[in-house]
PDB file of C-alpha atoms in Angstrom:
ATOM      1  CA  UNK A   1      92.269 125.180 117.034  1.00 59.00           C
ATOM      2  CA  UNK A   2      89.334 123.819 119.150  1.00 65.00           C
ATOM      3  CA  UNK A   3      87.280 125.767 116.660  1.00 68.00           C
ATOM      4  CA  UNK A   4      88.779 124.038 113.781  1.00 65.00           C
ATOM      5  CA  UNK A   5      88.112 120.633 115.461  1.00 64.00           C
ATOM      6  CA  UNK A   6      84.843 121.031 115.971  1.00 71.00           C
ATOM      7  CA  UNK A   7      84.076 121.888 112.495  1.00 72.00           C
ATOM      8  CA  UNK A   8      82.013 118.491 110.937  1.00 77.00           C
ATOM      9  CA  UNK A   9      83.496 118.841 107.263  1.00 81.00           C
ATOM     10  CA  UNK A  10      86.954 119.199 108.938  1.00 77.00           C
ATOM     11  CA  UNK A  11      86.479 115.790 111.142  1.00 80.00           C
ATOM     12  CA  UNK A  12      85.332 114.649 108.192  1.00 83.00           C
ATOM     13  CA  UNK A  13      88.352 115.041 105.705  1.00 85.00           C
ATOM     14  CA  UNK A  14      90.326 113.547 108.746  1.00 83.00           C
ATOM     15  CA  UNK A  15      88.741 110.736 108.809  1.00 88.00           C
ATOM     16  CA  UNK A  16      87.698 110.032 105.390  1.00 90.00           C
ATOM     17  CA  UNK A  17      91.875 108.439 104.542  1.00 90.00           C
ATOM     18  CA  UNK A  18      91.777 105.900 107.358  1.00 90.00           C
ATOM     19  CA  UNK A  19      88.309 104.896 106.169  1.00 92.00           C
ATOM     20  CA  UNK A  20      88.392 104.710 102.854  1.00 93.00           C
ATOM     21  CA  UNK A  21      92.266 102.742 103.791  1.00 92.00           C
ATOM     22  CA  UNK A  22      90.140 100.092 105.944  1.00 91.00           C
ATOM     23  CA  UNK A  23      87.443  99.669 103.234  1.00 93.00           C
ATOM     24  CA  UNK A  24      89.814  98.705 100.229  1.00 91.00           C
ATOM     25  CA  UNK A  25      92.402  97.355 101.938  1.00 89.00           C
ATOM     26  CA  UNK A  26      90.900  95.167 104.517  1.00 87.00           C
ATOM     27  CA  UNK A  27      87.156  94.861 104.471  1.00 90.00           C
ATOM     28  CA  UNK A  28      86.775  94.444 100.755  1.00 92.00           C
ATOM     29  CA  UNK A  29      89.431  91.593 100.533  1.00 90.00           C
ATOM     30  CA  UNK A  30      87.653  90.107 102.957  1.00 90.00           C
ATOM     31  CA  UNK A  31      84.193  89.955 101.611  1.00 92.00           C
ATOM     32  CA  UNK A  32      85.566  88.771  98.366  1.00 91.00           C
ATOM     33  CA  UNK A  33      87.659  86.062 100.433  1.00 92.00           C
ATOM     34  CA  UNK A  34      84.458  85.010 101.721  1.00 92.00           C
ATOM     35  CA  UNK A  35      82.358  85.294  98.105  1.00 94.00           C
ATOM     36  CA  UNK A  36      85.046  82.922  96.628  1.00 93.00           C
ATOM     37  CA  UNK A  37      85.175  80.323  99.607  1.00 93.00           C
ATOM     38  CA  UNK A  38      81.751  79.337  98.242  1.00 94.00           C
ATOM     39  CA  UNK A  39      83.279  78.836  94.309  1.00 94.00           C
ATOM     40  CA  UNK A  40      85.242  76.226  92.554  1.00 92.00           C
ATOM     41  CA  UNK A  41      87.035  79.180  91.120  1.00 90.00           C
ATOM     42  CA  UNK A  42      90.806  78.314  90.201  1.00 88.00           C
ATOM     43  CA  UNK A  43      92.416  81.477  89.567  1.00 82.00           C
ATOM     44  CA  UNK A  44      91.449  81.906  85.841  1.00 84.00           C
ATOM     45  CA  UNK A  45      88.368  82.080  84.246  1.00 83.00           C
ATOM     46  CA  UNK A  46      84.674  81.799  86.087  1.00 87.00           C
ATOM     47  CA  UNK A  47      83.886  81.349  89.203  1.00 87.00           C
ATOM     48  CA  UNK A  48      80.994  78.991  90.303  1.00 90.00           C
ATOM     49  CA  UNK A  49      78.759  79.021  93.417  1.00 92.00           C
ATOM     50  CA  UNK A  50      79.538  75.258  94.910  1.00 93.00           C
ATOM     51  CA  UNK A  51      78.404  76.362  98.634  1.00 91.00           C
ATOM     52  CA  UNK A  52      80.007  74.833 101.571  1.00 92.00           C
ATOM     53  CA  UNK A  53      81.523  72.447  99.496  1.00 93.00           C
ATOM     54  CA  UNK A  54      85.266  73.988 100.121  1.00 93.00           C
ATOM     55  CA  UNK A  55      84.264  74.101 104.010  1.00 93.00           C
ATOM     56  CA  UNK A  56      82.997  70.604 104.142  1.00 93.00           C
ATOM     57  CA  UNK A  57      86.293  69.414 102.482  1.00 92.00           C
ATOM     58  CA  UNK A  58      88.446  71.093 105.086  1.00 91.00           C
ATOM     59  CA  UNK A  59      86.686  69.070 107.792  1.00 90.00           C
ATOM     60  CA  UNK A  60      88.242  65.753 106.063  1.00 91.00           C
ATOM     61  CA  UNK A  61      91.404  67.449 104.557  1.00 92.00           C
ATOM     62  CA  UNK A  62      94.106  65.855 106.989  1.00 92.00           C
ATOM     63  CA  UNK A  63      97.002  68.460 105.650  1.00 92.00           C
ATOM     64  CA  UNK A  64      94.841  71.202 107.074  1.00 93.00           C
ATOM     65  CA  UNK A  65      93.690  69.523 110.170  1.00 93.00           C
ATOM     66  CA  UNK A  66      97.604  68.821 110.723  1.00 93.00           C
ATOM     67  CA  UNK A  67      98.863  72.446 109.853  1.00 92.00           C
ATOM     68  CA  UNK A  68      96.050  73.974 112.361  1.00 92.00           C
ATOM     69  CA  UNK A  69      97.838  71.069 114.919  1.00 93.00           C
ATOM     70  CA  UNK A  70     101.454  73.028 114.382  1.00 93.00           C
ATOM     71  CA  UNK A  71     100.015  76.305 114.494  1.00 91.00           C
ATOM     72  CA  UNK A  72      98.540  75.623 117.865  1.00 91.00           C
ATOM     73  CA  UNK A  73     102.362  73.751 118.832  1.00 93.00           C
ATOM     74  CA  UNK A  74     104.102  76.886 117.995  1.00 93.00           C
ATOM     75  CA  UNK A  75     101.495  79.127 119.525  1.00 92.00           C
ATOM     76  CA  UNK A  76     102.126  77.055 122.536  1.00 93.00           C
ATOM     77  CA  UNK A  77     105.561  77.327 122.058  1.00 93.00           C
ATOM     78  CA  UNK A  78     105.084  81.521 121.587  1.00 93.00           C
ATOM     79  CA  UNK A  79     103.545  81.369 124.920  1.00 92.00           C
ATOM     80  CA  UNK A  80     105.050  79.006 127.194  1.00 93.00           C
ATOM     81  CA  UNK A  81     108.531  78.968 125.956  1.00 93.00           C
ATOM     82  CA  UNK A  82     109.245  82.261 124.075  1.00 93.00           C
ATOM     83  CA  UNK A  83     107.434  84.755 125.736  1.00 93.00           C
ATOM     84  CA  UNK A  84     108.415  83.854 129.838  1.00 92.00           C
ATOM     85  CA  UNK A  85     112.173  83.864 128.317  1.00 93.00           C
ATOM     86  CA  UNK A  86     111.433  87.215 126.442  1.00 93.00           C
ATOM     87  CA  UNK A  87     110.099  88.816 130.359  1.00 92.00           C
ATOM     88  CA  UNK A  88     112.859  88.255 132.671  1.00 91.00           C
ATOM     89  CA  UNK A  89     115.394  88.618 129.369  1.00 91.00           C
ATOM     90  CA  UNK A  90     113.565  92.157 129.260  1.00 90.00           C
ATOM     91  CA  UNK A  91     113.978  92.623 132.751  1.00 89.00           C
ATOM     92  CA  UNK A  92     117.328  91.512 133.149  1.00 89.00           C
ATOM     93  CA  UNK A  93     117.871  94.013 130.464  1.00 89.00           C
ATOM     94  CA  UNK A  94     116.128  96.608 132.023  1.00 85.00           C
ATOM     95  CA  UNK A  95     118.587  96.202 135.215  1.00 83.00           C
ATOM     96  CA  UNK A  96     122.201  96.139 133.155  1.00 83.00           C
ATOM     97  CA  UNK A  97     121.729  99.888 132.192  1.00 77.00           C
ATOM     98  CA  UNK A  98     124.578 101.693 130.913  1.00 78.00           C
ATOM     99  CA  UNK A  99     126.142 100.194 127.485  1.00 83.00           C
ATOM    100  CA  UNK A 100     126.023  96.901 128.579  1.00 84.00           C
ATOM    101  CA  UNK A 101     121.871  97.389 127.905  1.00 84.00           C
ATOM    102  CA  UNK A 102     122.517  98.503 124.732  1.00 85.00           C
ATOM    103  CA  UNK A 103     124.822  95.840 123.474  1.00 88.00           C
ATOM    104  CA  UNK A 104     122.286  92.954 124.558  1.00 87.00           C
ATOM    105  CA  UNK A 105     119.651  94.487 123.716  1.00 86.00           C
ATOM    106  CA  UNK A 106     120.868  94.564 119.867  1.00 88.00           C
ATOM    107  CA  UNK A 107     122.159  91.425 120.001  1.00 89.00           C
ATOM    108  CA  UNK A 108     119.064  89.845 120.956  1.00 88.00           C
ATOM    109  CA  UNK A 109     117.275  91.540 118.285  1.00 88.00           C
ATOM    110  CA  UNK A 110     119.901  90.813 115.470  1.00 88.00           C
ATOM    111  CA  UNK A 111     118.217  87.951 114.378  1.00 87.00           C
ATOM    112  CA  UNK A 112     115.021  89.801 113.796  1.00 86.00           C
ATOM    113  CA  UNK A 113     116.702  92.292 111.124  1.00 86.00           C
ATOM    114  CA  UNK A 114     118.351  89.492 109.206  1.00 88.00           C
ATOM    115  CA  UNK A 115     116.603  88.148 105.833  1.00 87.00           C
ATOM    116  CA  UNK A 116     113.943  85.182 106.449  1.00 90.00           C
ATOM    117  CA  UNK A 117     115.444  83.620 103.429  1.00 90.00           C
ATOM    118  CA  UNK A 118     119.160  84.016 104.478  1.00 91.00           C
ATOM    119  CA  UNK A 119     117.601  82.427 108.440  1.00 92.00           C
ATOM    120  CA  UNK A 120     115.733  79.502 106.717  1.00 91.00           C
ATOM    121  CA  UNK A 121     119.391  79.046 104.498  1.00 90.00           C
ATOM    122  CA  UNK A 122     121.290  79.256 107.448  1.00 91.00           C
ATOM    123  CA  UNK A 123     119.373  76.461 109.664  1.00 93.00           C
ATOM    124  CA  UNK A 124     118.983  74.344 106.600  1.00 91.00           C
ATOM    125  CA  UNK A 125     122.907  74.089 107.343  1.00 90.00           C
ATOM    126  CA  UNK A 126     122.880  73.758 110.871  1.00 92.00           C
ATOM    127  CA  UNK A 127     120.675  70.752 110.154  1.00 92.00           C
ATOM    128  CA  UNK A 128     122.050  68.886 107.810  1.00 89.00           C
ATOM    129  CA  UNK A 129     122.908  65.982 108.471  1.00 86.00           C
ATOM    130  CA  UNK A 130     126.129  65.384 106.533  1.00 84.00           C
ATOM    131  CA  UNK A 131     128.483  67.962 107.816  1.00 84.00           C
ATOM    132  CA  UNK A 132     125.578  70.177 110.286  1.00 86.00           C
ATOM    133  CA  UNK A 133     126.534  71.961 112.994  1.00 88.00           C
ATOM    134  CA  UNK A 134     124.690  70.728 115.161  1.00 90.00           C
ATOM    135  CA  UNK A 135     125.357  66.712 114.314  1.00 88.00           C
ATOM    136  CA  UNK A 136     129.265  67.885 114.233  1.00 89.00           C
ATOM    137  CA  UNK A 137     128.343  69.245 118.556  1.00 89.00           C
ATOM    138  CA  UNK A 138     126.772  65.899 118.841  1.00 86.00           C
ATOM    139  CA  UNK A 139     130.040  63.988 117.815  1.00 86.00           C
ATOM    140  CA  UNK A 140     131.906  66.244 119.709  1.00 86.00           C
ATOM    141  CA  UNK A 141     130.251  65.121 122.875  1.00 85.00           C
ATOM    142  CA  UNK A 142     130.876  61.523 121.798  1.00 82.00           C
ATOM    143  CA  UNK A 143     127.846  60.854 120.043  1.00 81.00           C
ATOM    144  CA  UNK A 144     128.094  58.579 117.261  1.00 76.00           C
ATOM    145  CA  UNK A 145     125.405  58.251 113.974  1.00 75.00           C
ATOM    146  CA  UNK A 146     124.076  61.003 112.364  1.00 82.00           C
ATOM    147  CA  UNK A 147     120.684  62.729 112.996  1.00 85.00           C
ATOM    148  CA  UNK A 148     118.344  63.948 110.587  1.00 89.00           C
ATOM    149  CA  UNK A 149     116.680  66.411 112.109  1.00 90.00           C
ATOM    150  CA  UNK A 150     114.112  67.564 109.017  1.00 89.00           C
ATOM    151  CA  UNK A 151     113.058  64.131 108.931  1.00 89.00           C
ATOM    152  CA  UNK A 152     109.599  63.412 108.809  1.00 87.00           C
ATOM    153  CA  UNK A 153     109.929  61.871 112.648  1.00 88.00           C
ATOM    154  CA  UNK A 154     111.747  65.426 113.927  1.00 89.00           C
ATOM    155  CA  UNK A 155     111.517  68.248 111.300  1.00 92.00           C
ATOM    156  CA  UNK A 156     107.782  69.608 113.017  1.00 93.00           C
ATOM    157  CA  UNK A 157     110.507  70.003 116.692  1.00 93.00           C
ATOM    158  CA  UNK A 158     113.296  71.700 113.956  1.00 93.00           C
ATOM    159  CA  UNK A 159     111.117  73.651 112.924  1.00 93.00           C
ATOM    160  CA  UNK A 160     108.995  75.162 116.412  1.00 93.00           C
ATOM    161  CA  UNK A 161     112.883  75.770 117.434  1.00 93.00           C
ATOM    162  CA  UNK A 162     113.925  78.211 114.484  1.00 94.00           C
ATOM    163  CA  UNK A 163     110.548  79.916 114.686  1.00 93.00           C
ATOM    164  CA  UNK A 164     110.573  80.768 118.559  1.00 93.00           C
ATOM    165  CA  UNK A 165     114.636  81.573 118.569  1.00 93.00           C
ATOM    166  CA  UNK A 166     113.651  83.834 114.979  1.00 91.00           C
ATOM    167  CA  UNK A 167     110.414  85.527 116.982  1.00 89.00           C
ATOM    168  CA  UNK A 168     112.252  85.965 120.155  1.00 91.00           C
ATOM    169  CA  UNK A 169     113.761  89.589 119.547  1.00 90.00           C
ATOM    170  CA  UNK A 170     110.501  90.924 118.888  1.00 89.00           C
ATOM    171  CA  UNK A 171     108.814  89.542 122.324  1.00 90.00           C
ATOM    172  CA  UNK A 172     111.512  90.778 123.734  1.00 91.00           C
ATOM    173  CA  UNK A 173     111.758  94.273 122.472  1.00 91.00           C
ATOM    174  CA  UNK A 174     107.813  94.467 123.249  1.00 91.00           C
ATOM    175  CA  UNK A 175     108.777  93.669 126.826  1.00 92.00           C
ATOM    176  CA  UNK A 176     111.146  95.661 127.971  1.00 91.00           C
ATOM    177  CA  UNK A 177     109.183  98.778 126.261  1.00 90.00           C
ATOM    178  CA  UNK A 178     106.709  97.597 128.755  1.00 91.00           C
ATOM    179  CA  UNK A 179     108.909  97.536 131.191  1.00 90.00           C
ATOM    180  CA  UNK A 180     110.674 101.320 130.605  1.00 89.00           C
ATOM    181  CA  UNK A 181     107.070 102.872 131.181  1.00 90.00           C
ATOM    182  CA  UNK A 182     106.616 101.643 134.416  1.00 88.00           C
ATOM    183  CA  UNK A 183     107.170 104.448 136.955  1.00 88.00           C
ATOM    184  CA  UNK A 184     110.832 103.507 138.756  1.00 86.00           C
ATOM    185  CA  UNK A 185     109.541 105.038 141.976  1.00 89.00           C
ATOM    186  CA  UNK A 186     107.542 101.829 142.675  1.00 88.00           C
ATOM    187  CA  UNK A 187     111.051 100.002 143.026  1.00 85.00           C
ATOM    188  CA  UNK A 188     112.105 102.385 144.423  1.00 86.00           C
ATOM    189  CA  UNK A 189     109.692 102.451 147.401  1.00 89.00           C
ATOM    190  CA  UNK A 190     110.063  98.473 146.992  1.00 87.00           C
ATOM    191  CA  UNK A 191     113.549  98.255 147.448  1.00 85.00           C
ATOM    192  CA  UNK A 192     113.365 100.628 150.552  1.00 86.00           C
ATOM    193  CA  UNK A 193     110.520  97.919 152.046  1.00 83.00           C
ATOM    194  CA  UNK A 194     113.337  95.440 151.773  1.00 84.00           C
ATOM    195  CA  UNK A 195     112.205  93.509 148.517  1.00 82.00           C
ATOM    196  CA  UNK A 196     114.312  91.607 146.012  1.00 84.00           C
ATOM    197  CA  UNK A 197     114.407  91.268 142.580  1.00 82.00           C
ATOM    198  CA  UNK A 198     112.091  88.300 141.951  1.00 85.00           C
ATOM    199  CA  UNK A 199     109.234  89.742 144.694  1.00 87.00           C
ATOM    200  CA  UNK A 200     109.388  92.921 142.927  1.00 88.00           C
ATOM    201  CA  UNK A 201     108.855  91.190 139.509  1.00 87.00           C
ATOM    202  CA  UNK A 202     106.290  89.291 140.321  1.00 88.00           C
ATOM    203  CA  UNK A 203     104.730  91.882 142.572  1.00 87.00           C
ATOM    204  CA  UNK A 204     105.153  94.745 140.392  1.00 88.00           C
ATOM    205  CA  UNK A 205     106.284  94.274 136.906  1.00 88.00           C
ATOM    206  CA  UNK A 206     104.112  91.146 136.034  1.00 89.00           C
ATOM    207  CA  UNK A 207     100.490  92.841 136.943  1.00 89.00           C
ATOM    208  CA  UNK A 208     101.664  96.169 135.489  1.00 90.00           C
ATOM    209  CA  UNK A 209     102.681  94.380 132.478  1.00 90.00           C
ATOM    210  CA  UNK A 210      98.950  92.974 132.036  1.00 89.00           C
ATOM    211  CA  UNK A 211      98.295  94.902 129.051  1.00 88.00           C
ATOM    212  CA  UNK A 212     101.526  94.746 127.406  1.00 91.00           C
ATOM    213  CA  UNK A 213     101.013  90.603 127.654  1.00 91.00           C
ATOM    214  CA  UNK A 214      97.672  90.747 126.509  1.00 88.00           C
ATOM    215  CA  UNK A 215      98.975  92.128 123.555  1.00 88.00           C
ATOM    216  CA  UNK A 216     101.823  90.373 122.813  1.00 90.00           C
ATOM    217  CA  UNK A 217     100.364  86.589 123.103  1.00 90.00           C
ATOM    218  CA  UNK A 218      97.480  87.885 120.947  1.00 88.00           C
ATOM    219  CA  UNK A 219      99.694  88.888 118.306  1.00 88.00           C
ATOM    220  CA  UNK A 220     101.753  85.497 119.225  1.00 89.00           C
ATOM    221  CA  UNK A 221      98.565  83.365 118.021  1.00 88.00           C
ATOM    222  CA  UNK A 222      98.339  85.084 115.459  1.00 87.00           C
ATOM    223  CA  UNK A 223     101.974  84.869 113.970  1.00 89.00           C
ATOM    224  CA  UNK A 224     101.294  81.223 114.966  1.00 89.00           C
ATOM    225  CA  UNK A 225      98.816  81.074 111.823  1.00 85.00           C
ATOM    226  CA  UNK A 226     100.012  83.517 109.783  1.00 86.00           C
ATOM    227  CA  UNK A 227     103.812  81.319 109.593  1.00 88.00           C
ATOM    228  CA  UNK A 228     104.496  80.906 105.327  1.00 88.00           C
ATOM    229  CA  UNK A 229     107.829  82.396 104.681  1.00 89.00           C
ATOM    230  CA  UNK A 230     110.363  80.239 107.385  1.00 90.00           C
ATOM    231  CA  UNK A 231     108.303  77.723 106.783  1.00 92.00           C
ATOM    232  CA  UNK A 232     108.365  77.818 102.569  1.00 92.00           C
ATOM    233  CA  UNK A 233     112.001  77.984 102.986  1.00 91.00           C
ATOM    234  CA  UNK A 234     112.910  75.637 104.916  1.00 91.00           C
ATOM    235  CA  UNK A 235     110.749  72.691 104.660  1.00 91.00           C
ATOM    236  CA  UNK A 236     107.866  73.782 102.279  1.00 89.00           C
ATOM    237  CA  UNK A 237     105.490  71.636 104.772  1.00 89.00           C
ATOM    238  CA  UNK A 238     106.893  68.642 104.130  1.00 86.00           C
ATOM    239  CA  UNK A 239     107.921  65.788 104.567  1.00 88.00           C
ATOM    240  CA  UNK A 240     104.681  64.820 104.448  1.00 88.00           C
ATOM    241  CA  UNK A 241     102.947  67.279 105.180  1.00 89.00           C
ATOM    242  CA  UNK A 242     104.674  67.260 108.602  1.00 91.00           C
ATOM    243  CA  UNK A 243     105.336  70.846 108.935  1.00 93.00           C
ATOM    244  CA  UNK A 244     102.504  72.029 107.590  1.00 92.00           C
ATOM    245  CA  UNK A 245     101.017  75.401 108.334  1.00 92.00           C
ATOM    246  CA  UNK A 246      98.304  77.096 107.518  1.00 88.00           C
ATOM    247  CA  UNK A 247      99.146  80.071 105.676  1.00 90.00           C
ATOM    248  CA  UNK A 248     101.931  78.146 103.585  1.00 92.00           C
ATOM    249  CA  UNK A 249      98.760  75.913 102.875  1.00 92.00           C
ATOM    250  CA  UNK A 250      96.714  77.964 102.009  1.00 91.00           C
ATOM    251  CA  UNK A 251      99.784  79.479  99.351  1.00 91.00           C
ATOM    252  CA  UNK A 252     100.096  75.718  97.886  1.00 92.00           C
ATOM    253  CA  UNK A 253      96.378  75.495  97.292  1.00 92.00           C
ATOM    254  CA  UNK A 254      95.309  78.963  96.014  1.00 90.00           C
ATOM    255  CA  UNK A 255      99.016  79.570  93.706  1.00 89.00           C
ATOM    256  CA  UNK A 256     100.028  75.704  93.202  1.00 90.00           C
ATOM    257  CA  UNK A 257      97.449  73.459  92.755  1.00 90.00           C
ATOM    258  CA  UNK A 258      95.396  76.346  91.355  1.00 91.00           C
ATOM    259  CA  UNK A 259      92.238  75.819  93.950  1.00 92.00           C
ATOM    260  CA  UNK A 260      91.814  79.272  94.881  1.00 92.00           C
ATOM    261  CA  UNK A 261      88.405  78.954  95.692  1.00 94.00           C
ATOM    262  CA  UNK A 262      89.431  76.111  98.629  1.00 94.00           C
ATOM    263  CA  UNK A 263      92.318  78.435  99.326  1.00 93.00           C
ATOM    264  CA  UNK A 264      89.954  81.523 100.122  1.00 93.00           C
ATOM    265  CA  UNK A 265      88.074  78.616 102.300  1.00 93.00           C
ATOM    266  CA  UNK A 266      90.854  78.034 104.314  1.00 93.00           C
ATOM    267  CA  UNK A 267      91.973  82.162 104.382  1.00 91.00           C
ATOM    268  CA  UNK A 268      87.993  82.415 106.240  1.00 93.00           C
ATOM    269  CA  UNK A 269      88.675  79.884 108.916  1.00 92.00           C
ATOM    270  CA  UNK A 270      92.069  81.530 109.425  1.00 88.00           C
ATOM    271  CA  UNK A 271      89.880  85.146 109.998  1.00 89.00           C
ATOM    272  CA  UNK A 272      87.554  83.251 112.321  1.00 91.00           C
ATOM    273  CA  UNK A 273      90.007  81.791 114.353  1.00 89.00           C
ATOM    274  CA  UNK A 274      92.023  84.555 114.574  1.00 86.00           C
ATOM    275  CA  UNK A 275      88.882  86.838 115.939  1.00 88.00           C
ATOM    276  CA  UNK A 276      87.954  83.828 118.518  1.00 90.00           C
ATOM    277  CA  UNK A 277      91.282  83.946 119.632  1.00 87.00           C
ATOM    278  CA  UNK A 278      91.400  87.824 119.954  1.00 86.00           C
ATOM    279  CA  UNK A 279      87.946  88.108 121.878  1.00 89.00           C
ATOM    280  CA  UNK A 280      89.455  84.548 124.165  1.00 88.00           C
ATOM    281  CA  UNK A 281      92.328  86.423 125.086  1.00 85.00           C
ATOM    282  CA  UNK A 282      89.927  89.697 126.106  1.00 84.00           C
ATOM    283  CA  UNK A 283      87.593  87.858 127.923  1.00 86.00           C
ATOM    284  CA  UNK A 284      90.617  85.747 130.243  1.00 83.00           C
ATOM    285  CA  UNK A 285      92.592  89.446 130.089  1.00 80.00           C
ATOM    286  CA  UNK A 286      89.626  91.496 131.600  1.00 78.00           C
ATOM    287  CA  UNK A 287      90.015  93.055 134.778  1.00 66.00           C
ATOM    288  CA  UNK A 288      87.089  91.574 137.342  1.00 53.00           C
ATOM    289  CA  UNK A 289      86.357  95.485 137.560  1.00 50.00           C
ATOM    290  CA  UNK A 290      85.421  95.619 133.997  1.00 52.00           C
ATOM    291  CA  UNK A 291      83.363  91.955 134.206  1.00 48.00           C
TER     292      UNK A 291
END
């Protein structure tokens, strides 16, 4: 076998799939995203060089400043609300055992499985403001008047709170399989020094978990950007442009009002950002060992 490894034409042949996967599937796309951020090109018939006239009109283009604003809300959100929630839920989880962890642990992730379309459907009732659930709680509790809450005043906050609840399984999950690798014989030993739960957490899970967190608020940023379907559903952007996002922008201007050129613009600031981010996150993740 070590033989057949070491045989060029063999590595080769191995490789060649995940290469030739990367080039036409990722890199390519690319490039040409970046070729027709330079054209007025609109989807059908030619394209024409126009330089950084698409990237200069992004700089004044107050839709895309604003969806760039709720990106970095809900990546805020991702991080400081989601993913702390998503830890000790993990860990809580991690400490039920039995069937008890096995219930809870699919419930949490049920709404991860469900259709974005039937989600966006679903909180489109919750929120209305006729006969909502939520304005019907509200009443309930004595509240009188009825809240609109995909108004243009509160439909950004509407929105940040179906995206974290819908994301939440999926920090979670990450979690606690972060949590199941770490070696139980280091609670042990901590229990037998007389710690507790949150000393051991802190102590132990949290800087074991370093890696696993790393990767999970990297990919949380990037979700952050990448938002179109929720979004498309539920609100569309609007009103206003007050729920704007970047990828559902960048759908509007490339598919609806036929700018694909601008809309390639925008997909290049979204790879640049997303890269920054990525090497960011690295450089504040890196062990002083490493530095």
């Amino acid at each position: 076998m070590k033989k057949l490894y070491s045989n060029k034409w063999v590595i080769f042949s191995l490789v060649l799939p995940g290469v030739l996967v990367f080039l036409f599937a990722i890199l390519a796309p690319i490039c040409l995203s970046v070729y027709y951020g330079f054209t007025d090109y609109s989807g059908m018939g030619e394209a024409h060089v126009i330089g950084f006239k698409n990237y200069q009109d992004l700089f004044h283009d107050s839709a895309f400043g604003r969806s760039l604003l709720n990106s970095l809300l809900l990546a805020i959100g991702f991080i400081c609300i989601q993913h702390p929630l998503a830890i000790i839920v993990a860990a809580v989880l991690d400490k039920l055992q039995g069937r008890a962890e096995g219930i809870f642990r699919c419930i949490y992730f049920i709404p991860n499985v469900i259709s974005v379309a039937v989600i966006a459907y679903l909180w489109k009732f919750i929120y209305n403001p006729d006969f909502g659930l939520l304005n019907n709680l509200l009443k309930a509790f004595g509240f009188q008047g009825q809240v609109n809450w995909l108004s243009q005043q509160n439909a950004i906050w509407s929105v940040l709170l179906v995206l974290i609840w819908h994301g939440f399984g999926w920090g979670m999950l990450i979690y606690y399989t972060g949590i199941k690798n770490i070696d139980p014989v280091l609670y042990e030993a901590a229990s037998i020094d007389g710690a507790g739960w949150w000393t051991t957490f802190f102590r132990i899970t949290l800087p074991l978990m370093k890696p696993v967190i790393q990767v999970n608020v990297t990919m949380a940023i990037i979700s952050a950007l990448k938002q179109m379907e929720t979004v498309y559903l539920l609100t569309n952007g609007g009103p206003s442009n007050s729920t704007q996002f970047a990828a559902n922008y960048l759908y509007q201007q490339a598919f609806k009002a036929f700018k694909y050129g601008y809309g390639n613009a925008i997909g290049v600031i979204f790879i640049i950002i997303c890269i920054a981010a990525t090497i960011v996150l690295q450089t504040i993740f890196r062990d002083k060992k490493e530095a």
